[in-house]
PDB file of C-alpha atoms in Angstrom:
ATOM      1  CA  SER A   1     -12.173  -3.349  -0.166  1.00 48.00           C
ATOM      2  CA  GLN A   2      -9.940  -4.828  -2.861  1.00 54.00           C
ATOM      3  CA  GLN A   3     -10.682  -3.563  -6.320  1.00 69.00           C
ATOM      4  CA  GLY A   4      -7.616  -4.732  -8.196  1.00 74.00           C
ATOM      5  CA  GLU A   5      -6.914  -8.357  -8.945  1.00 84.00           C
ATOM      6  CA  GLU A   6      -3.445  -9.415 -10.057  1.00 87.00           C
ATOM      7  CA  ASP A   7      -2.702 -12.325 -12.318  1.00 89.00           C
ATOM      8  CA  PRO A   8      -0.843 -14.601 -11.930  1.00 93.00           C
ATOM      9  CA  GLN A   9      -0.721 -15.034  -8.155  1.00 93.00           C
ATOM     10  CA  ALA A  10       2.841 -16.306  -8.409  1.00 95.00           C
ATOM     11  CA  LEU A  11       5.523 -16.204 -11.077  1.00 96.00           C
ATOM     12  CA  SER A  12       8.925 -17.902 -11.193  1.00 97.00           C
ATOM     13  CA  ILE A  13      11.449 -16.857 -13.826  1.00 96.00           C
ATOM     14  CA  GLN A  14      15.126 -17.173 -14.612  1.00 97.00           C
ATOM     15  CA  GLU A  15      17.403 -14.209 -14.131  1.00 97.00           C
ATOM     16  CA  GLY A  16      17.568 -12.175 -17.302  1.00 97.00           C
ATOM     17  CA  GLU A  17      14.057 -13.102 -18.429  1.00 97.00           C
ATOM     18  CA  ASN A  18      11.151 -10.711 -18.508  1.00 98.00           C
ATOM     19  CA  ALA A  19       8.298 -10.823 -15.983  1.00 97.00           C
ATOM     20  CA  THR A  20       4.786  -9.769 -16.863  1.00 97.00           C
ATOM     21  CA  MET A  21       1.889  -9.440 -14.484  1.00 97.00           C
ATOM     22  CA  ASN A  22      -1.599  -8.141 -15.000  1.00 97.00           C
ATOM     23  CA  CYS A  23      -4.107  -6.262 -12.969  1.00 96.00           C
ATOM     24  CA  SER A  24      -7.837  -5.933 -13.512  1.00 95.00           C
ATOM     25  CA  TYR A  25     -10.137  -3.535 -11.711  1.00 94.00           C
ATOM     26  CA  LYS A  26     -13.862  -2.830 -11.596  1.00 92.00           C
ATOM     27  CA  THR A  27     -14.666   0.887 -11.312  1.00 88.00           C
ATOM     28  CA  SER A  28     -13.426   4.086 -12.958  1.00 89.00           C
ATOM     29  CA  ILE A  29     -10.091   5.393 -11.760  1.00 89.00           C
ATOM     30  CA  ASN A  30      -8.007   8.601 -11.660  1.00 88.00           C
ATOM     31  CA  ASN A  31      -4.803   6.648 -11.803  1.00 90.00           C
ATOM     32  CA  LEU A  32      -3.356   3.205 -11.258  1.00 93.00           C
ATOM     33  CA  GLN A  33      -0.164   2.572  -9.307  1.00 94.00           C
ATOM     34  CA  TRP A  34       2.228  -0.344  -8.908  1.00 96.00           C
ATOM     35  CA  TYR A  35       4.069  -1.121  -5.684  1.00 96.00           C
ATOM     36  CA  ARG A  36       6.721  -3.651  -4.675  1.00 97.00           C
ATOM     37  CA  GLN A  37       6.954  -5.321  -1.307  1.00 96.00           C
ATOM     38  CA  ASN A  38       9.952  -7.278  -0.171  1.00 95.00           C
ATOM     39  CA  SER A  39       9.189  -9.963   2.377  1.00 90.00           C
ATOM     40  CA  GLY A  40       8.145  -8.506   5.719  1.00 88.00           C
ATOM     41  CA  ARG A  41       8.702  -4.931   4.630  1.00 91.00           C
ATOM     42  CA  GLY A  42       6.660  -1.929   3.679  1.00 92.00           C
ATOM     43  CA  LEU A  43       5.565  -1.197   0.142  1.00 95.00           C
ATOM     44  CA  VAL A  44       7.611   0.875  -2.252  1.00 96.00           C
ATOM     45  CA  HIS A  45       5.964   2.947  -4.942  1.00 95.00           C
ATOM     46  CA  LEU A  46       7.193   1.947  -8.396  1.00 96.00           C
ATOM     47  CA  ILE A  47       5.180   3.819 -10.970  1.00 96.00           C
ATOM     48  CA  LEU A  48       1.918   5.687 -11.480  1.00 94.00           C
ATOM     49  CA  ILE A  49      -0.069   5.839 -14.711  1.00 95.00           C
ATOM     50  CA  ARG A  50      -2.939   8.259 -15.103  1.00 92.00           C
ATOM     51  CA  SER A  51      -6.264   7.317 -16.635  1.00 93.00           C
ATOM     52  CA  ASN A  52      -5.476   9.349 -19.788  1.00 94.00           C
ATOM     53  CA  GLU A  53      -2.171   7.618 -20.343  1.00 96.00           C
ATOM     54  CA  ARG A  54      -1.703   4.291 -22.142  1.00 97.00           C
ATOM     55  CA  GLU A  55       1.926   3.441 -21.479  1.00 98.00           C
ATOM     56  CA  LYS A  56       4.659   4.548 -19.145  1.00 97.00           C
ATOM     57  CA  HIS A  57       8.289   3.555 -18.630  1.00 97.00           C
ATOM     58  CA  SER A  58      10.633   3.814 -15.693  1.00 95.00           C
ATOM     59  CA  GLY A  59      13.988   2.126 -16.056  1.00 97.00           C
ATOM     60  CA  ARG A  60      13.343  -1.594 -16.585  1.00 97.00           C
ATOM     61  CA  LEU A  61       9.601  -1.176 -15.829  1.00 98.00           C
ATOM     62  CA  ARG A  62       6.924  -0.735 -18.425  1.00 98.00           C
ATOM     63  CA  VAL A  63       3.310  -0.221 -17.454  1.00 98.00           C
ATOM     64  CA  THR A  64       0.328  -0.237 -19.775  1.00 98.00           C
ATOM     65  CA  LEU A  65      -3.236   0.814 -19.030  1.00 98.00           C
ATOM     66  CA  ASP A  66      -6.356  -0.052 -20.980  1.00 97.00           C
ATOM     67  CA  THR A  67      -9.273   1.762 -19.391  1.00 96.00           C
ATOM     68  CA  SER A  68     -11.770   0.227 -21.849  1.00 96.00           C
ATOM     69  CA  LYS A  69     -10.839  -3.200 -20.487  1.00 96.00           C
ATOM     70  CA  LYS A  70     -10.165  -1.943 -16.972  1.00 96.00           C
ATOM     71  CA  SER A  71      -6.776  -3.639 -16.987  1.00 96.00           C
ATOM     72  CA  SER A  72      -3.112  -2.842 -16.597  1.00 97.00           C
ATOM     73  CA  SER A  73       0.082  -4.758 -16.997  1.00 98.00           C
ATOM     74  CA  LEU A  74       3.529  -4.415 -15.448  1.00 98.00           C
ATOM     75  CA  LEU A  75       6.561  -5.689 -17.352  1.00 98.00           C
ATOM     76  CA  ILE A  76       9.938  -6.039 -15.710  1.00 98.00           C
ATOM     77  CA  THR A  77      12.634  -6.532 -18.317  1.00 98.00           C
ATOM     78  CA  ALA A  78      15.961  -8.333 -17.819  1.00 98.00           C
ATOM     79  CA  SER A  79      15.000  -9.465 -14.308  1.00 97.00           C
ATOM     80  CA  ARG A  80      17.510  -9.668 -11.491  1.00 97.00           C
ATOM     81  CA  ALA A  81      17.531 -11.603  -8.247  1.00 96.00           C
ATOM     82  CA  ALA A  82      16.820  -8.333  -6.449  1.00 96.00           C
ATOM     83  CA  ASP A  83      13.465  -8.151  -8.262  1.00 97.00           C
ATOM     84  CA  THR A  84      12.212 -11.059  -6.147  1.00 98.00           C
ATOM     85  CA  ALA A  85       9.262  -9.538  -4.290  1.00 97.00           C
ATOM     86  CA  SER A  86       5.493  -9.230  -4.301  1.00 96.00           C
ATOM     87  CA  TYR A  87       4.015  -6.686  -6.696  1.00 97.00           C
ATOM     88  CA  PHE A  88       0.713  -4.962  -6.078  1.00 96.00           C
ATOM     89  CA  CYS A  89      -1.458  -2.801  -8.266  1.00 95.00           C
ATOM     90  CA  ALA A  90      -3.516  -0.108  -6.583  1.00 94.00           C
ATOM     91  CA  THR A  91      -6.292   1.983  -8.000  1.00 92.00           C
ATOM     92  CA  ASP A  92      -7.063   5.558  -7.064  1.00 86.00           C
ATOM     93  CA  GLY A  93     -10.638   6.589  -7.636  1.00 78.00           C
ATOM     94  CA  ASN A  94     -12.127  10.001  -6.951  1.00 68.00           C
ATOM     95  CA  ASP A  95     -11.487   9.876  -3.228  1.00 72.00           C
ATOM     96  CA  TYR A  96      -7.660   9.562  -3.057  1.00 67.00           C
ATOM     97  CA  LYS A  97      -7.888   6.277  -1.216  1.00 82.00           C
ATOM     98  CA  LEU A  98      -5.931   3.458  -2.794  1.00 88.00           C
ATOM     99  CA  SER A  99      -7.488   0.036  -3.203  1.00 90.00           C
ATOM    100  CA  PHE A 100      -4.938  -2.763  -3.473  1.00 91.00           C
ATOM    101  CA  GLY A 101      -5.092  -6.157  -5.115  1.00 89.00           C
ATOM    102  CA  ALA A 102      -3.804  -9.362  -3.544  1.00 89.00           C
ATOM    103  CA  GLY A 103      -0.502  -9.144  -5.356  1.00 93.00           C
ATOM    104  CA  THR A 104       1.751 -11.259  -7.587  1.00 95.00           C
ATOM    105  CA  THR A 105       4.691 -12.968  -5.961  1.00 96.00           C
ATOM    106  CA  VAL A 106       7.695 -12.968  -8.291  1.00 97.00           C
ATOM    107  CA  THR A 107      10.690 -15.232  -7.750  1.00 97.00           C
ATOM    108  CA  VAL A 108      13.750 -14.675  -9.869  1.00 97.00           C
ATOM    109  CA  ARG A 109      16.049 -17.715  -9.962  1.00 96.00           C
ATOM    110  CA  ALA A 110      19.770 -17.179 -10.340  1.00 90.00           C
TER     111      ALA A 110
ATOM    112  CA  SER B   1      13.289  14.912   2.103  1.00 77.00           C
ATOM    113  CA  GLN B   2      10.176  13.265   3.449  1.00 79.00           C
ATOM    114  CA  THR B   3      10.451  10.299   5.774  1.00 90.00           C
ATOM    115  CA  ILE B   4       7.960   8.180   7.647  1.00 94.00           C
ATOM    116  CA  HIS B   5       8.618   6.387  10.900  1.00 95.00           C
ATOM    117  CA  GLN B   6       6.553   3.556  12.257  1.00 96.00           C
ATOM    118  CA  TRP B   7       7.117   1.665  15.476  1.00 93.00           C
ATOM    119  CA  PRO B   8       7.407  -0.839  16.935  1.00 94.00           C
ATOM    120  CA  ALA B   9       8.550  -3.245  14.236  1.00 94.00           C
ATOM    121  CA  THR B  10       7.188  -6.327  15.976  1.00 96.00           C
ATOM    122  CA  LEU B  11       4.781  -6.759  18.850  1.00 97.00           C
ATOM    123  CA  VAL B  12       3.401  -9.761  20.706  1.00 97.00           C
ATOM    124  CA  GLN B  13       0.410  -8.923  22.875  1.00 97.00           C
ATOM    125  CA  PRO B  14      -2.016 -11.072  24.881  1.00 98.00           C
ATOM    126  CA  VAL B  15      -5.708 -11.152  24.056  1.00 98.00           C
ATOM    127  CA  GLY B  16      -7.532  -8.379  25.919  1.00 97.00           C
ATOM    128  CA  SER B  17      -4.522  -6.090  26.231  1.00 98.00           C
ATOM    129  CA  PRO B  18      -4.456  -2.539  24.800  1.00 97.00           C
ATOM    130  CA  LEU B  19      -2.590  -1.502  21.657  1.00 97.00           C
ATOM    131  CA  SER B  20      -0.916   1.677  20.519  1.00 96.00           C
ATOM    132  CA  LEU B  21       0.996   1.894  17.229  1.00 97.00           C
ATOM    133  CA  GLU B  22       2.510   5.177  16.275  1.00 96.00           C
ATOM    134  CA  CYS B  23       3.434   6.697  12.938  1.00 97.00           C
ATOM    135  CA  THR B  24       5.117  10.029  12.297  1.00 97.00           C
ATOM    136  CA  VAL B  25       5.975  11.828   9.078  1.00 96.00           C
ATOM    137  CA  GLU B  26       8.789  14.320   8.544  1.00 94.00           C
ATOM    138  CA  GLY B  27       9.498  16.789   5.799  1.00 90.00           C
ATOM    139  CA  THR B  28       5.961  17.566   4.714  1.00 88.00           C
ATOM    140  CA  SER B  29       2.933  19.344   6.067  1.00 88.00           C
ATOM    141  CA  ASN B  30      -0.748  18.517   6.001  1.00 90.00           C
ATOM    142  CA  PRO B  31      -0.253  14.986   4.609  1.00 92.00           C
ATOM    143  CA  ASN B  32      -3.034  12.500   4.105  1.00 92.00           C
ATOM    144  CA  LEU B  33      -2.347   9.645   6.494  1.00 95.00           C
ATOM    145  CA  TYR B  34      -3.461   6.028   6.282  1.00 95.00           C
ATOM    146  CA  TRP B  35      -3.473   2.818   8.297  1.00 96.00           C
ATOM    147  CA  TYR B  36      -3.601  -0.471   6.355  1.00 95.00           C
ATOM    148  CA  ARG B  37      -3.607  -4.035   7.566  1.00 95.00           C
ATOM    149  CA  GLN B  38      -2.210  -6.909   5.581  1.00 93.00           C
ATOM    150  CA  ALA B  39      -3.111 -10.522   6.371  1.00 85.00           C
ATOM    151  CA  ALA B  40      -0.508 -13.170   5.490  1.00 79.00           C
ATOM    152  CA  GLY B  41      -0.185 -13.552   1.731  1.00 75.00           C
ATOM    153  CA  ARG B  42      -2.940 -11.054   1.061  1.00 78.00           C
ATOM    154  CA  GLY B  43      -3.390  -7.522  -0.203  1.00 85.00           C
ATOM    155  CA  LEU B  44      -3.843  -4.486   1.930  1.00 91.00           C
ATOM    156  CA  GLN B  45      -7.040  -3.508   3.644  1.00 91.00           C
ATOM    157  CA  LEU B  46      -7.575   0.193   4.375  1.00 92.00           C
ATOM    158  CA  LEU B  47      -8.516   0.640   8.013  1.00 94.00           C
ATOM    159  CA  PHE B  48      -8.432   4.434   8.600  1.00 94.00           C
ATOM    160  CA  TYR B  49      -7.458   7.552   6.773  1.00 93.00           C
ATOM    161  CA  SER B  50      -7.069  11.161   7.809  1.00 94.00           C
ATOM    162  CA  VAL B  51      -6.975  14.382   5.850  1.00 91.00           C
ATOM    163  CA  GLY B  52      -6.266  16.633   8.815  1.00 92.00           C
ATOM    164  CA  ILE B  53      -5.798  16.916  12.555  1.00 94.00           C
ATOM    165  CA  GLY B  54      -8.694  15.281  14.378  1.00 91.00           C
ATOM    166  CA  GLN B  55     -10.280  14.146  11.102  1.00 93.00           C
ATOM    167  CA  ILE B  56     -10.495  10.348  10.994  1.00 93.00           C
ATOM    168  CA  SER B  57     -12.479   8.211   8.564  1.00 91.00           C
ATOM    169  CA  SER B  58     -13.012   4.530   9.268  1.00 90.00           C
ATOM    170  CA  GLU B  59     -13.304   2.111   6.425  1.00 86.00           C
ATOM    171  CA  VAL B  60     -14.352  -1.048   8.268  1.00 81.00           C
ATOM    172  CA  PRO B  61     -16.092  -1.709  11.572  1.00 69.00           C
ATOM    173  CA  GLN B  62     -13.633  -3.262  13.942  1.00 79.00           C
ATOM    174  CA  ASN B  63     -11.985  -3.390  17.265  1.00 89.00           C
ATOM    175  CA  LEU B  64      -9.545  -0.605  16.381  1.00 95.00           C
ATOM    176  CA  SER B  65      -9.562   3.164  16.462  1.00 96.00           C
ATOM    177  CA  ALA B  66      -7.245   5.852  15.118  1.00 96.00           C
ATOM    178  CA  SER B  67      -6.329   9.351  16.204  1.00 96.00           C
ATOM    179  CA  ARG B  68      -4.352  12.239  14.707  1.00 97.00           C
ATOM    180  CA  PRO B  69      -3.343  14.497  17.594  1.00 96.00           C
ATOM    181  CA  GLN B  70      -0.780  16.415  15.514  1.00 96.00           C
ATOM    182  CA  ASP B  71      -0.431  17.167  11.820  1.00 95.00           C
ATOM    183  CA  ARG B  72       2.216  14.528  11.199  1.00 95.00           C
ATOM    184  CA  GLN B  73       1.304  11.967  13.839  1.00 97.00           C
ATOM    185  CA  PHE B  74      -1.111   9.097  13.343  1.00 97.00           C
ATOM    186  CA  ILE B  75      -1.896   6.572  16.054  1.00 97.00           C
ATOM    187  CA  LEU B  76      -3.678   3.217  15.821  1.00 97.00           C
ATOM    188  CA  SER B  77      -5.198   1.942  19.072  1.00 96.00           C
ATOM    189  CA  SER B  78      -7.283  -0.740  20.615  1.00 96.00           C
ATOM    190  CA  LYS B  79      -8.649  -1.032  24.115  1.00 96.00           C
ATOM    191  CA  LYS B  80      -8.811  -4.830  24.050  1.00 96.00           C
ATOM    192  CA  LEU B  81      -7.056  -6.874  21.397  1.00 96.00           C
ATOM    193  CA  LEU B  82      -8.654  -9.893  19.753  1.00 95.00           C
ATOM    194  CA  LEU B  83      -6.885 -12.826  18.126  1.00 95.00           C
ATOM    195  CA  SER B  84      -8.250 -11.625  14.781  1.00 92.00           C
ATOM    196  CA  ASP B  85      -6.318  -8.346  15.184  1.00 94.00           C
ATOM    197  CA  SER B  86      -3.075 -10.156  14.357  1.00 94.00           C
ATOM    198  CA  GLY B  87      -1.509  -8.973  11.142  1.00 94.00           C
ATOM    199  CA  PHE B  88       0.967  -6.660   9.518  1.00 96.00           C
ATOM    200  CA  TYR B  89       0.029  -3.015  10.001  1.00 97.00           C
ATOM    201  CA  LEU B  90       1.290  -0.381   7.628  1.00 97.00           C
ATOM    202  CA  CYS B  91       1.149   3.381   7.937  1.00 97.00           C
ATOM    203  CA  ALA B  92       1.392   5.514   4.837  1.00 96.00           C
ATOM    204  CA  TRP B  93       1.210   9.146   3.772  1.00 94.00           C
ATOM    205  CA  SER B  94       0.417  10.978   0.550  1.00 91.00           C
ATOM    206  CA  ALA B  95       0.373  14.581  -0.523  1.00 86.00           C
ATOM    207  CA  PRO B  96      -3.029  16.257  -0.346  1.00 76.00           C
ATOM    208  CA  PRO B  97      -4.962  16.466  -3.598  1.00 68.00           C
ATOM    209  CA  GLY B  98      -3.778  19.321  -5.789  1.00 63.00           C
ATOM    210  CA  GLN B  99      -0.266  19.382  -4.358  1.00 62.00           C
ATOM    211  CA  GLY B 100       1.176  16.819  -6.726  1.00 59.00           C
ATOM    212  CA  GLY B 101       3.392  13.989  -5.550  1.00 55.00           C
ATOM    213  CA  TYR B 102       0.964  11.187  -6.207  1.00 71.00           C
ATOM    214  CA  GLY B 103       1.776   7.818  -4.795  1.00 86.00           C
ATOM    215  CA  TYR B 104       1.944   6.674  -1.204  1.00 92.00           C
ATOM    216  CA  THR B 105       5.015   6.380   0.961  1.00 93.00           C
ATOM    217  CA  PHE B 106       4.763   3.494   3.384  1.00 95.00           C
ATOM    218  CA  GLY B 107       6.370   2.889   6.725  1.00 96.00           C
ATOM    219  CA  SER B 108       8.263  -0.309   7.360  1.00 95.00           C
ATOM    220  CA  GLY B 109       5.313  -1.946   9.116  1.00 96.00           C
ATOM    221  CA  THR B 110       4.483  -3.475  12.469  1.00 96.00           C
ATOM    222  CA  ARG B 111       4.054  -7.235  12.781  1.00 96.00           C
ATOM    223  CA  LEU B 112       1.399  -7.729  15.493  1.00 96.00           C
ATOM    224  CA  THR B 113       0.790 -11.146  16.978  1.00 96.00           C
ATOM    225  CA  VAL B 114      -2.023 -11.505  19.444  1.00 96.00           C
ATOM    226  CA  VAL B 115      -1.647 -14.590  21.640  1.00 97.00           C
TER     227      VAL B 115
END
């Protein structure tokens, strides 16, 4: 079942701009993960944030987690055409099974 | 390094025909293995997961089954395909709990079209 819900469903930005997408979930988690999927391909793990962490960085990615609001955000700074993809949040509860949201489709215009 | 292989990449099968999708993992032992299905423009639905040889858990009732005959091999099967089985099937592995390496590694997927 899907626990995470991403917002917005789609996002179109100019190259060089920042892209922000949000994820909300319903039940308690051990960690929250973000994945990228290029069209017709498998998912690639981007970043994991544990329930006791509030913010994490990896290159041009910044993830925040607010467990009191059951929400997370993914920020991609200085976007590039290669960032065009769908982005999914996934929550890991106590059973090590990931539940994925429906994703945010990001289009970066040159 | 760990790698995951999934095949075939695309498959067109008639309704009522059998199905066998295979996934193998290299470079790790005792992985957790997963089969997900993704409908067009949607998120991923967990179909099966396995924490060891012969140990299969099903998440949704369906026309599909899974088997794990070897530690690093995970097979998705059907005896008779339905039109509703069409979709993008993804295999993934993760390290067992307590062994670090959180995060899933996904295969490249199989696009199944049932006609």
